[in-house]
Amino acid sequence: MKTSLFILLSLLSAAVLHAAEMKTSTAPAKSVIEIWVWGGPSQLETFDPKPNAGKEYNNGLKAIPTNVPGIEISEMLPELAKHADKYSIIRSMTHPHRGHETATYLMQTGREPGGGRVYPAIGAVVAMFKSKEYQGELPPYIVLTVPKGRFSEAGFLGDAYAPLVTGGNPAASTFAVDGIVPPGGQTRDAIKRRMEFYKKLDTFGRELGSERVTREFDEAGKQAESVILGDAAAVFDLSLESDEMRNRYGRNSFGQACLVARRLVEYGVPYVTINAQGWDSHKRHFETMKQKTAEMDRAVAALLDDLAKRELLNSTLIWWSGEFGRTPKIDRHAPWNGGRNHFSDCFSSMVAGGGFLGGKVVGESDATGEKVKSRPVAPQDLLGSIYERCGIDPDGPLPNPVNLQVPVLPPESKAGRLRELYPAGDIQK
Amino acid sequence: MKKILFLMLLGFALLSCGDSASAQLYEKRQDVPIRTALDQAMLRRWQAVNLPVSKEASDGVLLRRATLALTGSLPTWQEVRSYCRDESPDKYEKLVDRLLADSRFTDYWTMKWADALRIKSEFPINLWPNAVYGYHRFIRQAVAENRPLDQFARQLLNATGSNFRTPEANFFRATADRSPEGIARAAMLTLLGSRPEHWSKAEQQRFASCFRDVAFKKTMEWKEEIVYLANPEQDRRQAFADYLFAPPQNRFAIAMAHRLWFWMFGQALDCEADNLPAEAFENPTPAARLLAKELASNGYDLRKFCRMLALSAPFRVSPLPAAGTSGDEARAAFAAFPMRRLDAEVLDDAIADLTGVPSKYASVIPEPFSILPPEKHTVTLEDGSIGNSFLTIFGRPSRDAGRLDERPNDVTAKQRLWLFNSAELYRKLQKLQRRKELQKAWAEQRIELMYLMTLSRKPNAKETALSLDEFQSRKGNYKWQFWTELAWHLVNSREFLYQH
């Protein structure tokens, strides 16, 4: 059975190579940073403010102009307002699921839940396609700092493309990524010495000859050793950044996670997810938003600015979204007392870099933000656009170890992928 | 030049294989006894690929292997000592009987069923917590009282009612696809050990039609659901049960024999135990036929069946392939015990038991919060949606489809990285030194105890000398740090990480 698995994997990588041959006129994005605003961020307090809809909708909050004439965003995002030329806003995201788990699944896989199969999330798929060209020692898919946990992100692709979830707190004095950063500040020499002694003690291993289990164990050990003794752990070492740089991102867990994401992308990791927590604001919505948007605003603006200055924004694609948005009309009844609930009819996402044009708005919501007014964008349209920018054909076959004959994504919706955000002359399928 | 190098390597290889002193840690000098018809059937398999009769595993290995396979835990150092000192001829039989009566047998085998029956709150199964706990309790009760497996299967297949009050009714809810086809697929997978692909279109339709009338309705209670029959006059599900048990094949007995074998050995008897082709029922191999017959004639008794497997020759063989044979071939034929990395939950519990530091779990499900007692073993976690990153790294099953291959027992770089380098593991291992029996022990005793605790055997003279030298060559704080490091070395060793 194991042998057939091996053959299957080799076939799989051949299929990956074949599928990755799609041509784009601009170089495809090398890395993706997903900012997953877990729980459902309010579109009104971020990218789709409704200053004229009345207090029952906007609670008196205003919109502010950005550095792109004609685009206004919420006054909660003053820093992002200075960088609107670097990103584009989608104000017409829409899908039918209002439960966290089904909506997360749909937004992450582009597929309707059900049918007895769990499809892989976009992070696992990109990691699979990109792992041929990626040569780093860190895994190709890294999640900062907690897993989404709603479903297994690798789906039927299996463990090989499951993310490495860092744990730890990047805002702490050391960002202890369990398993990567050696415990107790052990030196390289101490680790080397320990490894040598370890090999001497392997009585059982010496009794075994070369066979599949021993080769698998030794190969995994070699890879692990190269991470420990190589330079990979330094990627997580934020003390290598200046205080000024760390402050720019904000000295909180989310802000520092964005800084780590930049370092990971510099290292070459193809897919990085930051799971931002605390956005499921049924109650105390406006108090929560005040703190959350401040952290988000500062960190994402710093990330965009930093990547642009390092000339990494073209090769790095950023997407920002939750599984849905929140009800535009404020719920003042008990027990919510001024909260916003789950809302998926119309909400906002954001994309930047990776060859996406900046300074644009895709789609519109109606006057109160309760309905899509023009150009609806379905989850598979957004994901399909990200795949295309990464040089992955969303209509091509999805290689998999369970012999399913399926495309990477289901067909795009009528309004289609975000081609209005592709550079002129780029792929038009 | 190349030739000389090759000869030198060969010489080294021969020298190290000839180190009979360390081979005796793992196997006895005598062959494994061939006693039953099953043993004979396995012997014929070995002969068919020209493998000699295997040596029998050493006492320590067999104690560890049986304890892991039956109870998902490691023997304590006291158990290892007293077992190895025991000279009664039936000590292994007594051990197996004691393990089968242990509550950890119930816990561990409940977990296996909970994987197969997809017990989790969240996507894509969405049982939700109340049903998770009810259903889990139902299964645990069945395993605890050793309910005959045929009766257990019929209870699942015949259930109707509230998912809270008749927990076995969750059998029909615990599938990502609740259409008749989806339920048929789940029922086939779990009870027939097969998949629709192996059957004709007409047969597939026949299976689906057995579940055509299964319907669901909500109640006023949050997440309560009633499973009922749309046409109560005629329970079509009976046709599926009839098919399972129909003579002459008795497909249920064949399916269960394959499944239980896989659960004991970690390697399929003939072909994937939940992906059996029609051929496996029409024309089973001699071993499969024997096992199925045994299971049916002993009244589908789980413990009796496990006992038979634990006492069989293939379970008692050496973990080392016989000299001059290929390890892969020997293991494939069950002539050397299949090495399997410890299950994620078992490894988590082993480290917790060893160090006295319990594991922590998290669940992103916001309501209702579960408070789990610190002494809870990971094996007993009811809900597949509650876990931690350790369990993810070590491949705990997703319980998405309930397939056996959802539990990958392979060894990955991520796992070895964690074991080499985890601060959490290091902190736990530091606590190991606080165990009373270790604090009182002198260096040499300490080394022996740590080997007994982790590898379930004494160190040999070479191993003791290596550790002693290393300890004595160190100074100050660095000297005491050695004990945590030794624990780290042992936990990282393949001998610890594999059930061998």
Coordinates of N, CA and C in Angstrom, one line a residue, chain A residues 1-2 5 38 100-102 105 113-118 139 147-152 155-156 159-165 176-184 186 190-191 193-195 197-225 227-228 280 402, chain B residues 16-17 19 22-23 25-26 120 122-124 126 128 176-177 185 272 319-321 327-328 331 339 364-366 385 389 392-393 395 398 400-401 403 408-418 420-426 451 457 460 462-463 466-467 470 473-474 478 482 485-486 488-490 492-495 497-498 500:
Chain A
M1 N 0.8 -1.2 0.0 CA 0.0 0.0 0.0 C 0.9 1.2 0.0
K2 N 2.0 1.2 0.8 CA 2.9 2.3 0.9 C 3.5 2.6 -0.5
L5 N 1.4 4.4 -2.7 CA 1.3 5.8 -2.3 C 2.4 6.6 -2.9
W38 N -11.0 36.5 11.3 CA -11.7 35.3 11.8 C -13.0 35.7 12.6
H100 N -20.4 30.1 10.9 CA -19.0 30.2 10.8 C -18.4 29.1 10.0
E101 N -18.8 27.8 10.4 CA -18.0 26.7 9.8 C -18.3 26.5 8.3
T102 N -19.6 26.6 7.9 CA -19.9 26.4 6.5 C -19.3 27.6 5.7
Y105 N -15.6 27.3 5.3 CA -15.2 26.2 4.4 C -15.4 26.7 3.0
P113 N -20.3 23.3 1.1 CA -20.1 22.2 2.0 C -21.0 21.0 1.6
G114 N -20.7 19.8 1.9 CA -21.5 18.7 1.7 C -20.9 17.7 0.7
G115 N -21.6 16.6 0.4 CA -21.1 15.6 -0.5 C -20.1 14.7 0.1
G116 N -19.8 14.8 1.4 CA -19.0 13.8 2.0 C -17.5 14.0 1.8
R117 N -17.1 15.0 1.2 CA -15.6 15.2 1.0 C -15.2 16.5 1.6
V118 N -14.0 16.6 2.1 CA -13.5 17.8 2.6 C -12.4 18.3 1.6
P139 N 8.4 24.6 6.2 CA 7.2 24.1 5.4 C 6.6 25.2 4.5
P147 N -4.5 27.9 14.6 CA -5.2 27.3 13.5 C -6.6 27.9 13.4
K148 N -7.2 27.8 12.2 CA -8.6 28.2 12.1 C -9.5 27.2 12.9
G149 N -9.1 25.9 12.8 CA -9.7 24.9 13.6 C -11.1 24.5 13.2
R150 N -11.7 25.1 12.2 CA -13.1 24.8 11.8 C -13.1 23.5 11.0
F151 N -12.1 23.2 10.2 CA -12.0 22.0 9.5 C -10.5 21.7 9.2
S152 N -10.2 20.5 8.7 CA -8.8 20.3 8.4 C -8.4 20.9 7.1
G155 N -7.6 19.1 3.9 CA -8.6 18.3 3.3 C -8.1 16.9 2.8
F156 N -8.5 16.5 1.6 CA -8.1 15.2 1.1 C -6.7 15.2 0.6
D159 N -1.8 15.1 5.1 CA -0.9 15.7 6.0 C 0.3 16.5 5.3
A160 N 0.7 16.1 4.2 CA 1.9 16.7 3.5 C 1.7 18.2 3.3
Y161 N 0.5 18.6 3.1 CA 0.3 20.1 2.9 C -0.5 20.8 4.0
A162 N -0.6 20.1 5.1 CA -1.2 20.7 6.3 C -0.3 21.8 6.7
P163 N -0.8 22.9 7.2 CA 0.1 24.0 7.6 C 0.9 23.7 8.8
L164 N 2.0 24.4 8.9 CA 2.8 24.4 10.2 C 2.2 25.6 11.0
V165 N 1.6 25.3 12.1 CA 1.0 26.4 12.9 C 2.0 26.7 14.0
A176 N 8.5 32.1 20.5 CA 8.9 30.7 20.7 C 8.0 29.9 19.7
V177 N 8.5 29.7 18.5 CA 7.8 28.8 17.6 C 8.1 27.4 18.0
D178 N 7.2 26.7 18.6 CA 7.5 25.4 19.2 C 8.0 24.4 18.1
G179 N 9.1 23.9 18.3 CA 9.7 22.9 17.4 C 10.7 23.6 16.4
I180 N 10.6 24.9 16.2 CA 11.6 25.5 15.3 C 12.7 26.3 16.1
V181 N 12.2 27.1 17.0 CA 13.2 27.8 17.8 C 13.6 26.9 19.0
P182 N 14.9 26.6 19.2 CA 15.3 25.7 20.2 C 14.9 26.2 21.6
P183 N 14.5 25.3 22.5 CA 14.1 25.7 23.8 C 15.3 26.1 24.7
G184 N 15.0 27.1 25.6 CA 16.0 27.5 26.6 C 17.3 28.0 25.9
Q186 N 19.3 27.2 23.6 CA 20.5 26.3 23.4 C 21.3 26.8 22.3
A190 N 25.8 23.1 21.5 CA 25.2 22.2 22.4 C 24.2 21.3 21.6
I191 N 23.5 21.9 20.6 CA 22.6 21.1 19.9 C 23.3 20.0 19.1
R193 N 26.2 18.7 19.7 CA 26.7 17.7 20.7 C 25.6 16.7 21.0
R194 N 24.5 17.3 21.3 CA 23.3 16.5 21.7 C 23.0 15.5 20.6
M195 N 23.0 16.0 19.3 CA 22.7 15.1 18.2 C 23.7 14.0 18.0
F197 N 25.4 12.5 20.4 CA 25.2 11.6 21.5 C 23.9 10.7 21.2
Y198 N 22.9 11.4 20.6 CA 21.7 10.8 20.3 C 21.9 9.6 19.3
K199 N 22.8 9.9 18.3 CA 23.1 8.8 17.4 C 23.8 7.6 18.0
K200 N 24.6 7.9 19.0 CA 25.3 6.8 19.7 C 24.4 5.9 20.4
L201 N 23.3 6.5 20.9 CA 22.4 5.7 21.7 C 21.4 4.8 20.9
D202 N 21.4 4.9 19.6 CA 20.4 4.3 18.8 C 20.6 2.8 18.7
T203 N 20.4 2.1 19.8 CA 20.7 0.6 19.7 C 19.7 -0.1 18.8
F204 N 18.5 0.2 18.9 CA 17.4 -0.4 18.1 C 17.7 -0.2 16.6
G205 N 18.0 1.1 16.3 CA 18.2 1.5 14.9 C 19.4 0.7 14.3
R206 N 20.4 0.4 15.1 CA 21.5 -0.4 14.6 C 21.1 -1.8 14.3
E207 N 20.1 -2.3 14.9 CA 19.7 -3.7 14.7 C 18.8 -3.8 13.4
L208 N 18.3 -2.7 13.0 CA 17.4 -2.7 11.8 C 18.3 -2.5 10.6
G209 N 17.9 -3.1 9.5 CA 18.6 -2.8 8.3 C 18.0 -1.7 7.6
S210 N 18.3 -1.5 6.3 CA 17.6 -0.5 5.5 C 16.3 -1.0 5.1
E211 N 15.2 -0.4 5.5 CA 13.9 -0.8 5.1 C 13.0 0.5 5.1
R212 N 11.8 0.4 4.6 CA 11.0 1.6 4.4 C 10.9 2.4 5.7
V213 N 10.5 1.8 6.8 CA 10.3 2.6 8.0 C 11.6 3.3 8.5
T214 N 12.8 2.6 8.4 CA 14.0 3.2 8.8 C 14.4 4.4 7.9
R215 N 14.2 4.2 6.6 CA 14.5 5.3 5.7 C 13.6 6.5 5.9
E216 N 12.3 6.2 6.1 CA 11.4 7.3 6.4 C 11.8 8.1 7.6
F217 N 12.1 7.4 8.7 CA 12.5 8.0 9.9 C 13.8 8.8 9.8
D218 N 14.8 8.3 9.1 CA 16.0 9.0 8.9 C 15.9 10.2 8.0
E219 N 15.1 10.0 7.0 CA 14.9 11.2 6.1 C 14.2 12.3 6.8
A220 N 13.2 12.0 7.6 CA 12.5 13.0 8.3 C 13.5 13.7 9.3
G221 N 14.3 12.9 9.9 CA 15.3 13.4 10.9 C 16.3 14.3 10.2
K222 N 16.7 14.0 9.0 CA 17.7 14.8 8.3 C 17.1 16.2 8.0
Q223 N 15.8 16.1 7.5 CA 15.2 17.4 7.2 C 15.0 18.2 8.5
A224 N 14.6 17.6 9.6 CA 14.4 18.4 10.8 C 15.8 19.0 11.3
E225 N 16.8 18.2 11.2 CA 18.1 18.7 11.6 C 18.6 19.9 10.7
V227 N 16.7 22.1 9.5 CA 16.0 23.3 9.9 C 16.6 23.8 11.2
I228 N 17.0 22.9 12.1 CA 17.5 23.3 13.4 C 18.9 23.9 13.2
D280 N -15.6 38.5 16.0 CA -17.0 38.0 16.0 C -17.8 38.8 17.0
V402 N -6.3 10.9 -3.7 CA -7.5 10.0 -3.6 C -8.2 9.8 -5.0
Chain B
S16 N 28.1 -5.4 12.9 CA 27.0 -4.8 13.8 C 25.9 -5.8 13.9
C17 N 25.6 -6.5 12.8 CA 24.5 -7.5 12.9 C 24.9 -8.6 13.9
D19 N 26.3 -8.4 16.6 CA 26.2 -8.0 17.9 C 25.0 -8.6 18.6
S22 N 22.9 -7.1 21.7 CA 21.8 -6.2 21.6 C 20.6 -6.8 20.9
A23 N 20.8 -7.8 20.0 CA 19.6 -8.4 19.4 C 18.8 -9.0 20.5
L25 N 18.0 -8.0 23.2 CA 17.1 -7.0 23.9 C 15.7 -7.2 23.2
Y26 N 15.7 -7.6 22.0 CA 14.4 -7.5 21.2 C 13.8 -8.9 20.8
K120 N -17.5 14.0 15.9 CA -17.0 15.4 16.1 C -18.1 16.4 16.0
E122 N -17.9 19.5 14.8 CA -17.9 20.5 13.7 C -17.9 20.0 12.3
F123 N -17.7 20.9 11.4 CA -17.6 20.6 10.0 C -16.7 19.4 9.7
P124 N -17.0 18.5 8.8 CA -18.3 18.5 8.0 C -19.3 17.5 8.6
N126 N -20.7 17.9 11.9 CA -21.7 18.7 12.7 C -22.6 18.0 13.6
W128 N -22.5 18.3 16.8 CA -22.7 19.2 17.9 C -22.5 18.5 19.3
A176 N -21.1 13.4 6.5 CA -21.1 14.7 5.8 C -22.2 14.7 4.8
D177 N -22.6 13.6 4.3 CA -23.6 13.5 3.2 C -24.8 12.7 3.7
R185 N -23.0 4.9 1.9 CA -21.6 4.9 1.8 C -21.0 4.8 3.2
E272 N -6.6 -3.1 2.3 CA -7.2 -2.1 3.2 C -8.5 -2.6 3.8
P319 N 10.6 -8.1 16.4 CA 10.5 -6.9 15.6 C 11.6 -6.8 14.6
L320 N 12.6 -7.7 14.7 CA 13.7 -7.7 13.8 C 13.5 -8.7 12.7
P321 N 13.7 -8.4 11.4 CA 13.6 -9.3 10.4 C 14.8 -10.4 10.5
G327 N 13.7 -6.5 5.3 CA 12.8 -6.0 6.3 C 11.4 -5.8 5.8
D328 N 11.4 -5.1 4.6 CA 10.1 -4.8 4.0 C 9.3 -6.1 3.7
R331 N 8.1 -7.8 7.0 CA 7.0 -7.2 7.7 C 5.7 -7.3 6.9
M339 N 6.2 -2.3 12.1 CA 6.5 -1.2 13.0 C 5.5 -0.1 12.7
V364 N -12.3 25.6 19.1 CA -12.7 27.0 18.7 C -14.2 27.1 18.7
I365 N -14.9 26.0 19.1 CA -16.3 26.1 19.1 C -16.7 27.0 20.3
P366 N -17.4 28.0 20.0 CA -17.7 29.0 21.0 C -18.6 28.5 22.1
S385 N -13.4 17.5 17.4 CA -13.2 18.9 17.1 C -12.4 19.6 18.3
S389 N -2.1 21.4 18.9 CA -1.3 21.4 17.7 C -0.4 20.1 17.7
T392 N -2.4 17.6 15.9 CA -2.4 17.8 14.4 C -1.1 17.4 13.8
I393 N 0.0 17.7 14.4 CA 1.3 17.4 13.8 C 1.5 15.8 13.7
G395 N -0.8 13.7 13.4 CA -1.8 13.0 12.5 C -3.0 12.3 13.2
S398 N -9.0 13.1 11.1 CA -9.9 14.3 11.0 C -11.3 13.8 11.3
D400 N -13.4 13.0 9.2 CA -14.2 13.6 8.2 C -15.0 12.5 7.5
A401 N -14.4 11.5 7.1 CA -15.0 10.4 6.4 C -15.1 9.1 7.2
R403 N -12.5 7.0 7.5 CA -11.7 6.0 6.9 C -10.5 5.7 7.7
P408 N -2.7 8.9 9.6 CA -1.4 8.5 9.0 C -0.4 8.2 10.1
N409 N 0.1 7.0 10.2 CA 1.1 6.7 11.2 C 2.5 6.8 10.7
D410 N 2.7 7.6 9.7 CA 4.1 7.8 9.2 C 4.8 8.8 10.0
V411 N 6.1 8.9 9.8 CA 6.9 9.9 10.5 C 7.3 11.0 9.6
T412 N 7.1 12.2 10.0 CA 7.3 13.4 9.1 C 8.4 14.3 9.7
A413 N 8.9 15.1 8.9 CA 10.0 16.1 9.4 C 9.4 17.0 10.4
K414 N 8.1 17.4 10.3 CA 7.4 18.3 11.3 C 7.4 17.6 12.6
Q415 N 7.2 16.3 12.6 CA 7.1 15.5 13.9 C 8.5 15.5 14.5
R416 N 9.5 15.2 13.7 CA 10.8 15.0 14.3 C 11.3 16.4 14.8
L417 N 11.0 17.4 14.1 CA 11.3 18.8 14.5 C 10.7 19.1 15.8
W418 N 9.5 18.7 16.0 CA 8.8 19.0 17.3 C 9.5 18.2 18.4
F420 N 12.6 17.0 18.5 CA 13.9 17.5 18.7 C 13.9 18.8 19.5
N421 N 12.9 19.6 19.2 CA 13.1 21.0 19.5 C 12.0 21.7 20.3
S422 N 11.0 20.9 20.7 CA 9.9 21.6 21.3 C 10.2 22.1 22.7
A423 N 9.9 23.3 23.0 CA 10.1 23.9 24.4 C 9.1 23.2 25.3
E424 N 7.9 22.9 24.8 CA 6.8 22.3 25.6 C 7.3 20.9 26.0
L425 N 7.9 20.2 25.1 CA 8.3 18.8 25.5 C 9.5 18.9 26.5
Y426 N 10.4 19.9 26.3 CA 11.5 20.1 27.1 C 11.1 20.4 28.6
Y451 N 15.2 4.0 31.3 CA 15.0 3.0 30.2 C 13.8 2.2 30.4
R457 N 12.4 -1.6 28.9 CA 13.5 -2.6 29.1 C 14.6 -2.0 29.8
N460 N 21.4 -2.1 28.1 CA 22.5 -3.0 28.2 C 23.7 -2.4 28.7
K462 N 26.5 -1.5 27.4 CA 27.1 -0.4 26.6 C 26.3 0.9 26.8
E463 N 25.0 0.7 26.8 CA 24.1 1.9 27.0 C 24.3 2.6 28.3
L466 N 27.7 4.4 28.3 CA 27.7 5.6 27.5 C 27.1 6.8 28.3
S467 N 25.9 6.5 29.0 CA 25.2 7.5 29.7 C 26.0 7.9 31.0
E470 N 29.0 10.1 30.0 CA 28.6 11.4 29.6 C 28.2 12.2 30.9
S473 N 31.4 13.1 32.9 CA 32.3 14.1 32.3 C 31.8 15.5 32.4
R474 N 30.6 15.7 32.9 CA 30.0 17.1 32.9 C 30.2 17.7 34.3
Y478 N 25.3 21.9 34.4 CA 25.4 21.2 33.1 C 25.3 19.7 33.4
F482 N 21.9 16.8 32.3 CA 22.0 15.6 31.5 C 20.8 14.7 31.6
E485 N 18.2 15.7 29.4 CA 18.7 15.3 28.0 C 18.5 13.9 27.7
L486 N 18.9 13.0 28.7 CA 18.7 11.6 28.5 C 17.2 11.3 28.2
W488 N 15.2 13.2 27.0 CA 14.9 13.7 25.6 C 15.4 12.7 24.6
H489 N 16.6 12.2 24.8 CA 17.2 11.2 23.8 C 16.3 10.0 23.7
L490 N 15.8 9.5 24.9 CA 15.0 8.3 24.9 C 13.7 8.5 24.2
N492 N 13.0 10.6 21.9 CA 13.3 10.8 20.5 C 13.7 9.6 19.7
S493 N 13.9 8.5 20.5 CA 14.5 7.3 19.8 C 13.4 6.6 19.1
R494 N 13.8 5.9 18.0 CA 12.7 5.2 17.2 C 12.2 4.0 18.1
E495 N 13.0 3.5 19.0 CA 12.4 2.5 19.9 C 11.3 2.9 20.7
L497 N 9.3 5.7 19.8 CA 8.3 6.3 19.0 C 7.5 5.2 18.2
Y498 N 8.0 4.0 18.1 CA 7.3 3.0 17.3 C 6.7 2.0 18.3
H500 N 6.7 -1.6 18.2 CA 7.6 -2.5 17.4 C 7.5 -3.9 17.9

